[in-house]
Short mmCIF file of C-alpha atoms in Angstrom, two decimals:
data_model
loop_
_atom_site.label_atom_id
_atom_site.label_comp_id
_atom_site.label_asym_id
_atom_site.label_seq_id
_atom_site.Cartn_x
_atom_site.Cartn_y
_atom_site.Cartn_z
CA MET A 1159 -23.01 -3.05 -3.54
CA LYS A 1160 -23.18 -6.84 -3.29
CA LYS A 1161 -21.37 -8.68 -0.50
CA TYR A 1162 -18.23 -10.39 -1.79
CA LYS A 1163 -16.82 -13.60 -0.33
CA VAL A 1164 -13.13 -13.07 0.32
CA GLY A 1165 -10.14 -15.28 1.08
CA LEU A 1166 -7.15 -14.13 3.10
CA ILE A 1167 -3.92 -15.82 1.95
CA GLY A 1168 -1.13 -15.42 4.50
CA ALA A 1169 -3.60 -14.86 7.32
CA THR A 1170 -1.26 -15.49 10.26
CA GLY A 1171 1.47 -12.92 9.51
CA MET A 1172 1.45 -9.30 10.67
CA VAL A 1173 -0.08 -7.91 7.48
CA GLY A 1174 -2.51 -10.83 7.39
CA GLN A 1175 -3.58 -9.95 10.92
CA ARG A 1176 -4.11 -6.34 9.89
CA PHE A 1177 -6.25 -7.57 6.99
CA ALA A 1178 -8.28 -9.67 9.41
CA LEU A 1179 -9.04 -6.63 11.56
CA LEU A 1180 -9.87 -4.34 8.65
CA LEU A 1181 -12.18 -6.89 7.04
CA ASN A 1182 -13.95 -7.96 10.24
CA GLU A 1183 -16.90 -5.61 9.75
CA HIS A 1184 -16.32 -4.45 6.19
CA PRO A 1185 -19.55 -3.40 4.46
CA TRP A 1186 -18.68 -5.07 1.13
CA PHE A 1187 -16.34 -7.96 2.04
CA ASP A 1188 -16.95 -11.08 4.11
CA VAL A 1189 -13.91 -13.23 4.91
CA THR A 1190 -14.98 -16.84 4.41
CA VAL A 1191 -11.56 -18.47 3.90
CA LEU A 1192 -8.27 -18.16 5.78
CA ALA A 1193 -5.13 -19.73 4.34
CA ALA A 1194 -1.50 -19.97 5.38
CA SER A 1195 1.50 -22.28 5.03
CA SER A 1196 1.33 -26.04 5.38
CA ARG A 1197 2.60 -25.62 8.98
CA SER A 1198 -0.68 -23.93 9.92
CA ALA A 1199 -3.05 -25.79 7.60
CA GLY A 1200 -5.68 -27.85 9.39
CA GLN A 1201 -5.42 -25.84 12.60
CA THR A 1202 -7.93 -23.26 13.75
CA TYR A 1203 -6.85 -19.64 13.42
CA LYS A 1204 -6.52 -19.45 17.19
CA GLU A 1205 -4.26 -22.52 17.25
CA ALA A 1206 -2.17 -21.35 14.31
CA LEU A 1207 -1.60 -17.91 15.83
CA GLY A 1208 -0.61 -19.16 19.28
CA ASN A 1209 0.93 -16.12 20.98
CA ARG A 1210 1.83 -14.34 17.71
CA TRP A 1211 -1.10 -11.92 17.51
CA CYS A 1212 0.59 -8.50 17.03
CA MET A 1213 -2.32 -6.08 16.89
CA GLU A 1214 -3.43 -3.88 19.78
CA GLU A 1215 -7.07 -4.86 19.24
CA PRO A 1216 -8.08 -8.43 20.16
CA THR A 1217 -8.48 -11.10 17.50
CA PRO A 1218 -12.03 -10.86 16.11
CA ALA A 1219 -14.11 -13.75 17.45
CA LYS A 1220 -15.42 -14.76 14.02
CA TYR A 1221 -11.95 -15.96 12.95
CA LEU A 1222 -10.89 -17.93 16.01
CA ASP A 1223 -12.47 -21.27 15.08
CA MET A 1224 -12.04 -20.98 11.30
CA VAL A 1225 -9.86 -23.82 10.00
CA ILE A 1226 -6.81 -22.72 8.02
CA TYR A 1227 -6.49 -23.89 4.40
CA ASP A 1228 -3.15 -24.71 2.79
CA ALA A 1229 -2.33 -21.64 0.67
CA GLU A 1230 -0.44 -23.71 -1.93
CA LYS A 1231 -2.24 -27.07 -2.02
CA ASP A 1232 -5.84 -25.85 -1.70
CA ILE A 1233 -5.89 -23.27 -4.50
CA GLU A 1234 -8.73 -24.87 -6.49
CA LYS A 1235 -10.82 -25.36 -3.38
CA ILE A 1236 -10.25 -21.79 -2.20
CA ALA A 1237 -10.99 -20.38 -5.66
CA SER A 1238 -14.33 -22.23 -5.72
CA GLU A 1239 -15.40 -20.73 -2.39
CA VAL A 1240 -14.53 -17.02 -2.78
CA ASP A 1241 -14.97 -14.13 -5.19
CA PHE A 1242 -11.37 -13.01 -4.80
CA VAL A 1243 -8.42 -13.20 -2.39
CA PHE A 1244 -6.06 -10.84 -0.63
CA CYS A 1245 -2.49 -12.13 -0.63
CA ALA A 1246 0.07 -11.37 2.09
CA VAL A 1247 2.31 -14.42 2.03
CA ASN A 1248 5.87 -14.62 3.30
CA LEU A 1249 7.58 -16.45 0.44
CA SER A 1250 10.42 -15.71 -1.94
CA LYS A 1251 9.71 -13.42 -4.88
CA ALA A 1252 9.72 -16.33 -7.34
CA GLU A 1253 7.45 -18.45 -5.14
CA THR A 1254 5.05 -15.55 -4.62
CA LYS A 1255 4.83 -14.80 -8.35
CA GLU A 1256 4.08 -18.43 -9.10
CA LEU A 1257 1.49 -18.73 -6.33
CA GLU A 1258 -0.38 -15.58 -7.31
CA GLU A 1259 -0.49 -16.61 -10.97
CA LYS A 1260 -1.90 -20.00 -9.95
CA TYR A 1261 -4.77 -18.27 -8.14
CA ALA A 1262 -5.39 -15.97 -11.11
CA LYS A 1263 -5.39 -18.92 -13.54
CA ALA A 1264 -7.89 -20.67 -11.25
CA GLU A 1265 -10.18 -17.70 -12.11
CA CYS A 1266 -9.67 -16.14 -8.67
CA PRO A 1267 -8.66 -12.46 -8.75
CA VAL A 1268 -5.73 -11.60 -6.46
CA VAL A 1269 -5.24 -8.28 -4.67
CA SER A 1270 -1.68 -8.52 -3.44
CA ASN A 1271 0.27 -6.82 -0.69
CA ASN A 1272 3.45 -8.51 -1.94
CA SER A 1273 6.18 -6.94 -4.07
CA ALA A 1274 6.70 -9.87 -6.45
CA HIS A 1275 4.46 -8.64 -9.29
CA ARG A 1276 4.81 -4.89 -8.82
CA MET A 1277 7.05 -4.48 -11.84
CA THR A 1278 5.28 -7.06 -14.02
CA ALA A 1279 4.35 -5.01 -17.08
CA ASP A 1280 0.66 -5.98 -17.26
CA VAL A 1281 -0.01 -6.05 -13.51
CA PRO A 1282 -1.52 -2.77 -12.26
CA MET A 1283 0.24 -1.31 -9.21
CA VAL A 1284 -2.31 1.17 -7.95
CA VAL A 1285 -2.80 3.85 -5.33
CA PRO A 1286 -6.51 4.51 -5.96
CA GLU A 1287 -6.22 8.29 -5.55
CA LEU A 1288 -3.26 8.55 -7.92
CA ASN A 1289 -3.39 6.15 -10.88
CA PRO A 1290 -6.78 4.35 -10.93
CA GLU A 1291 -6.73 4.23 -14.74
CA HIS A 1292 -3.99 1.57 -14.58
CA ILE A 1293 -6.59 -1.08 -13.73
CA GLU A 1294 -7.56 -0.96 -17.41
CA ILE A 1295 -4.46 -3.11 -18.13
CA ILE A 1296 -6.30 -6.05 -16.54
CA LYS A 1297 -7.91 -6.84 -19.91
CA ALA A 1298 -4.47 -7.42 -21.44
CA GLN A 1299 -3.31 -9.41 -18.42
CA ARG A 1300 -6.33 -11.70 -18.67
CA GLU A 1301 -5.52 -12.31 -22.34
CA ARG A 1302 -1.95 -13.29 -21.42
CA LEU A 1303 -3.08 -15.57 -18.60
CA GLY A 1304 -5.97 -17.04 -20.61
CA THR A 1305 -8.51 -16.17 -17.92
CA LYS A 1306 -12.02 -14.70 -17.89
CA ARG A 1307 -12.12 -13.45 -14.28
CA GLY A 1308 -8.68 -14.11 -12.86
CA PHE A 1309 -6.04 -11.39 -12.61
CA ILE A 1310 -3.47 -9.91 -10.22
CA ALA A 1311 -3.47 -6.33 -8.94
CA VAL A 1312 -0.97 -5.01 -6.41
CA LYS A 1313 -0.47 -2.06 -4.10
CA SER A 1314 2.82 -0.19 -4.06
CA ASN A 1315 5.61 -0.20 -1.51
CA CYS A 1316 4.57 1.02 1.93
CA SER A 1317 7.19 3.76 2.35
CA LEU A 1318 6.57 5.57 -0.92
CA GLN A 1319 2.90 5.91 -0.02
CA SER A 1320 3.97 8.50 2.52
CA TYR A 1321 5.66 10.89 0.07
CA VAL A 1322 4.59 10.14 -3.52
CA PRO A 1323 0.97 11.23 -2.84
CA ALA A 1324 2.29 14.69 -1.92
CA LEU A 1325 4.21 14.97 -5.19
CA PHE A 1326 1.59 13.51 -7.52
CA PRO A 1327 -0.91 16.40 -7.65
CA LEU A 1328 1.93 18.90 -8.17
CA HIS A 1329 3.44 17.15 -11.17
CA ASP A 1330 0.85 17.93 -13.86
CA LYS A 1331 1.00 21.67 -13.29
CA TYR A 1332 4.58 22.26 -12.16
CA THR A 1333 6.51 19.15 -13.41
CA VAL A 1334 8.49 17.48 -10.66
CA LYS A 1335 12.05 16.98 -11.95
CA ASP A 1336 14.25 15.71 -9.10
CA VAL A 1337 13.41 14.16 -5.74
CA VAL A 1338 15.67 13.19 -2.85
CA VAL A 1339 13.93 11.31 -0.05
CA CYS A 1340 15.08 9.81 3.20
CA THR A 1341 12.53 7.50 4.82
CA TYR A 1342 12.37 6.67 8.52
CA GLN A 1343 10.52 3.37 8.68
CA ALA A 1344 8.73 1.62 11.53
CA ILE A 1345 9.60 -1.89 12.67
CA SER A 1346 6.16 -3.25 11.73
CA GLY A 1347 7.35 -2.82 8.14
CA ALA A 1348 9.64 -5.75 8.85
CA GLY A 1349 6.78 -7.69 10.45
CA LYS A 1350 8.24 -7.13 13.90
CA THR A 1351 7.28 -5.83 17.32
CA PHE A 1352 9.69 -4.61 20.00
CA ASP A 1353 9.09 -7.85 21.96
CA ARG A 1354 10.27 -9.85 18.95
CA TRP A 1355 13.04 -7.47 17.89
CA PRO A 1356 14.73 -6.16 21.07
CA GLU A 1357 17.77 -5.07 19.04
CA MET A 1358 15.67 -2.19 17.69
CA VAL A 1359 15.04 -0.65 21.10
CA ASP A 1360 17.10 2.56 21.39
CA ASN A 1361 18.61 1.85 17.98
CA VAL A 1362 18.62 2.97 14.33
CA ILE A 1363 19.62 0.66 11.46
CA PRO A 1364 20.62 2.51 8.25
CA PHE A 1365 19.73 -0.32 5.86
CA ILE A 1366 16.53 -2.05 4.74
CA GLY A 1367 17.16 -4.69 2.10
CA GLY A 1368 15.74 -3.81 -1.33
CA GLU A 1369 13.84 -0.81 -0.03
CA GLU A 1370 15.85 1.92 -1.71
CA GLU A 1371 15.54 0.29 -5.13
CA LYS A 1372 11.76 0.02 -4.70
CA SER A 1373 11.54 3.62 -3.52
CA GLU A 1374 13.31 4.81 -6.67
CA LYS A 1375 11.66 2.56 -9.28
CA GLU A 1376 8.06 2.11 -8.15
CA PRO A 1377 7.04 5.79 -8.29
CA LEU A 1378 7.90 5.79 -11.99
CA LYS A 1379 5.47 2.95 -12.62
CA LEU A 1380 2.76 4.87 -10.75
CA TRP A 1381 3.46 7.78 -13.13
CA GLY A 1382 3.58 5.44 -16.13
CA LYS A 1383 1.14 5.07 -19.03
CA ILE A 1384 -0.60 2.11 -20.61
CA GLU A 1385 0.88 1.47 -24.03
CA GLY A 1386 -0.54 -1.55 -25.83
CA ASN A 1387 -0.40 -4.55 -23.49
CA GLU A 1388 1.84 -3.07 -20.81
CA ILE A 1389 2.34 -0.22 -18.40
CA VAL A 1390 5.43 1.70 -19.44
CA SER A 1391 7.13 3.45 -16.53
CA ALA A 1392 7.79 7.18 -16.72
CA THR A 1393 11.37 8.39 -17.06
CA GLU A 1394 10.83 11.38 -14.75
CA PRO A 1395 10.85 12.51 -12.00
CA HIS A 1396 14.31 11.32 -11.01
CA PHE A 1397 14.31 9.72 -7.56
CA THR A 1398 17.11 8.88 -5.17
CA ALA A 1399 16.32 7.39 -1.77
CA GLN A 1400 17.87 6.37 1.52
CA CYS A 1401 15.81 4.14 3.82
CA ILE A 1402 16.42 3.83 7.56
CA ARG A 1403 14.79 1.61 10.19
CA VAL A 1404 13.89 3.55 13.34
CA PRO A 1405 12.55 2.46 16.75
CA VAL A 1406 8.87 3.22 16.04
CA SER A 1407 6.09 0.64 16.15
CA ASP A 1408 3.99 1.93 13.20
CA GLY A 1409 4.27 4.82 10.76
CA HIS A 1410 6.75 5.62 7.97
CA MET A 1411 8.02 9.19 7.63
CA GLY A 1412 9.72 10.67 4.58
CA ALA A 1413 11.94 13.76 4.42
CA VAL A 1414 11.60 15.07 0.87
CA PHE A 1415 13.66 17.51 -1.20
CA VAL A 1416 12.10 18.42 -4.56
CA ARG A 1417 13.04 20.43 -7.65
CA PHE A 1418 10.40 21.56 -10.19
CA GLU A 1419 10.56 22.63 -13.80
CA ASN A 1420 8.14 25.45 -12.94
CA LYS A 1421 8.56 26.39 -9.31
CA PRO A 1422 5.21 26.88 -7.50
CA THR A 1423 4.67 29.15 -4.54
CA LYS A 1424 4.41 27.63 -1.11
CA GLU A 1425 0.78 28.80 -0.94
CA ASP A 1426 -0.04 27.05 -4.24
CA MET A 1427 1.42 23.76 -2.98
CA ILE A 1428 -0.51 23.82 0.28
CA ASP A 1429 -3.70 24.76 -1.54
CA MET A 1430 -3.33 21.85 -3.99
CA TRP A 1431 -2.71 19.43 -1.14
CA LYS A 1432 -5.72 20.58 0.82
CA ASN A 1433 -8.06 20.39 -2.18
CA PHE A 1434 -6.79 17.20 -3.82
CA LYS A 1435 -9.31 14.41 -4.34
CA GLY A 1436 -8.87 11.20 -6.28
CA ARG A 1437 -11.09 8.50 -7.71
CA ALA A 1438 -11.43 6.89 -4.28
CA GLN A 1439 -13.04 10.05 -2.92
CA GLU A 1440 -15.23 10.51 -6.01
CA LEU A 1441 -16.59 6.99 -5.59
CA GLU A 1442 -16.85 7.41 -1.80
CA LEU A 1443 -15.20 4.04 -1.27
CA PRO A 1444 -15.69 2.68 2.27
CA SER A 1445 -12.00 2.81 3.23
CA ALA A 1446 -11.17 6.10 1.50
CA PRO A 1447 -10.23 9.05 3.71
CA LYS A 1448 -12.53 12.04 3.33
CA GLN A 1449 -9.42 14.21 2.90
CA PHE A 1450 -6.44 12.31 1.52
CA LEU A 1451 -3.69 14.88 2.16
CA HIS A 1452 -3.53 16.90 5.39
CA TYR A 1453 -1.11 19.79 5.77
CA PHE A 1454 0.02 20.93 9.24
CA GLU A 1455 1.21 24.49 9.76
CA GLU A 1456 2.97 23.83 13.09
CA ASP A 1457 6.77 23.47 12.91
CA ASN A 1458 6.80 20.22 14.89
CA MET A 1459 4.04 18.44 12.94
CA PRO A 1460 3.19 15.85 11.75
CA GLN A 1461 4.32 13.46 14.47
CA THR A 1462 4.22 9.71 14.10
CA LYS A 1463 2.48 8.94 17.38
CA LEU A 1464 -0.10 11.69 16.96
CA HIS A 1465 -0.97 11.43 13.28
CA ARG A 1466 -0.36 7.92 11.93
CA ASN A 1467 -4.00 6.97 12.62
CA LEU A 1468 -5.45 10.06 10.93
CA GLU A 1469 -8.66 9.13 9.07
CA ASN A 1470 -8.40 5.52 10.26
CA GLY A 1471 -4.78 5.41 9.18
CA MET A 1472 -5.64 6.05 5.52
CA ALA A 1473 -4.64 9.73 5.22
CA VAL A 1474 -1.21 11.19 4.47
CA SER A 1475 0.13 13.94 6.75
CA ILE A 1476 2.44 16.67 5.42
CA GLY A 1477 4.34 19.41 7.19
CA ARG A 1478 7.42 21.64 7.43
CA LEU A 1479 7.20 22.93 3.85
CA ARG A 1480 9.97 25.47 3.29
CA GLU A 1481 12.38 26.61 0.60
CA ASP A 1482 15.72 24.84 0.31
CA THR A 1483 19.18 26.15 -0.51
CA GLN A 1484 19.86 23.50 -3.21
CA TYR A 1485 16.42 22.24 -4.21
CA ASP A 1486 13.23 24.28 -4.56
CA TYR A 1487 11.47 22.97 -1.46
CA LYS A 1488 11.72 20.47 1.35
CA PHE A 1489 8.98 18.96 3.53
CA VAL A 1490 8.12 15.88 5.56
CA CYS A 1491 5.36 13.32 5.05
CA LEU A 1492 3.86 10.57 7.22
CA ALA A 1493 1.64 7.55 6.55
CA HIS A 1494 0.64 4.48 8.55
CA ASN A 1495 2.63 1.70 6.94
CA THR A 1496 0.38 -1.28 7.71
CA LEU A 1497 -2.85 0.65 7.02
CA ARG A 1498 -2.42 3.08 4.10
CA GLY A 1499 0.88 1.43 3.20
CA ALA A 1500 -0.14 -2.22 3.33
CA ALA A 1501 -3.42 -3.92 4.20
CA GLY A 1502 -5.56 -0.77 4.13
CA GLY A 1503 -4.17 0.25 0.74
CA ALA A 1504 -4.95 -3.21 -0.63
CA VAL A 1505 -8.50 -3.12 0.76
CA LEU A 1506 -9.02 0.29 -0.85
CA LEU A 1507 -7.70 -1.09 -4.15
CA ALA A 1508 -10.13 -4.01 -3.91
CA GLU A 1509 -12.97 -1.56 -3.30
CA LEU A 1510 -11.96 0.35 -6.44
CA LEU A 1511 -11.87 -2.87 -8.48
CA CYS A 1512 -15.31 -3.84 -7.21
CA ALA A 1513 -16.79 -0.40 -7.86
CA GLU A 1514 -15.39 -0.42 -11.39
CA GLY A 1515 -16.78 -3.89 -12.14
CA TYR A 1516 -13.60 -5.97 -12.25
CA MET A 1517 -14.75 -8.48 -9.60
CA ASP A 1518 -18.08 -9.29 -11.28
#
């Protein structure tokens, strides 16, 4: 695989910092451009960060003296210097949509962590193990944008990446009909640490703006089909969600209740989880977990602190599968929200796009 020159747009935020760590020694990707808002432009990465580095690992030395580009004013310059960009900006939805389309129209592919384009009909929203075929819509998107190379691809919401992967392999055989999920989401999902959000210490907040709508709508796009020039969302399963912020640094957990058209046995479900492999595993992508779904037999597993970093934070942990009095089954799921759920998921998506020839 060739080495791709990569830009990181929104490099100073929490997800941008996670990108910086993940890409520091990536075998395929070399970060050659860092960009952020006009407030940071012209400063070195070290100067722009100040005391805002949130990761446990130190800032990689290669970035410290890199001069920050202006993410909005330097689009043409950035596009001329990289093969594609990762985008993790902190702008409004409208501003993000406009910015990402400008990069795409400058013939610079965009792999986005942002939510702005997730429901755009010709933008693939992909979890590489679940719906890799959706990247085929890029041809139609390029026709709409009038580009040869440029396009936008996005990863899905961080919380649903904890529980939708557990449901996906069961759907084809048993048909998932109804899903109730309650997510317990870490503060890093809000771009915060306990130092910067002391109100979260010893506290639970039963509201995360926009999160429940995303948790109910986005899975249906993942299950959708390409029809003509758009991805048409599925109409089933039916999802209802409640999303709660909890005092945890990293790791989103979902408590799931599920009803099937054809009820499987508990043993069948666990066996499908243990043996499930997706396109990411078939291609042996650098960031792909060897085993995507891990099932724990112990009653008190998985636990956030113990299992969020499983397989470099790219695996999904499942446990407590048991029959329910109103639904068929209930279980819990866990994923690292800034790795599998955010930057890591976007890096894996970029690897898929490269392996399938979309970055050439």
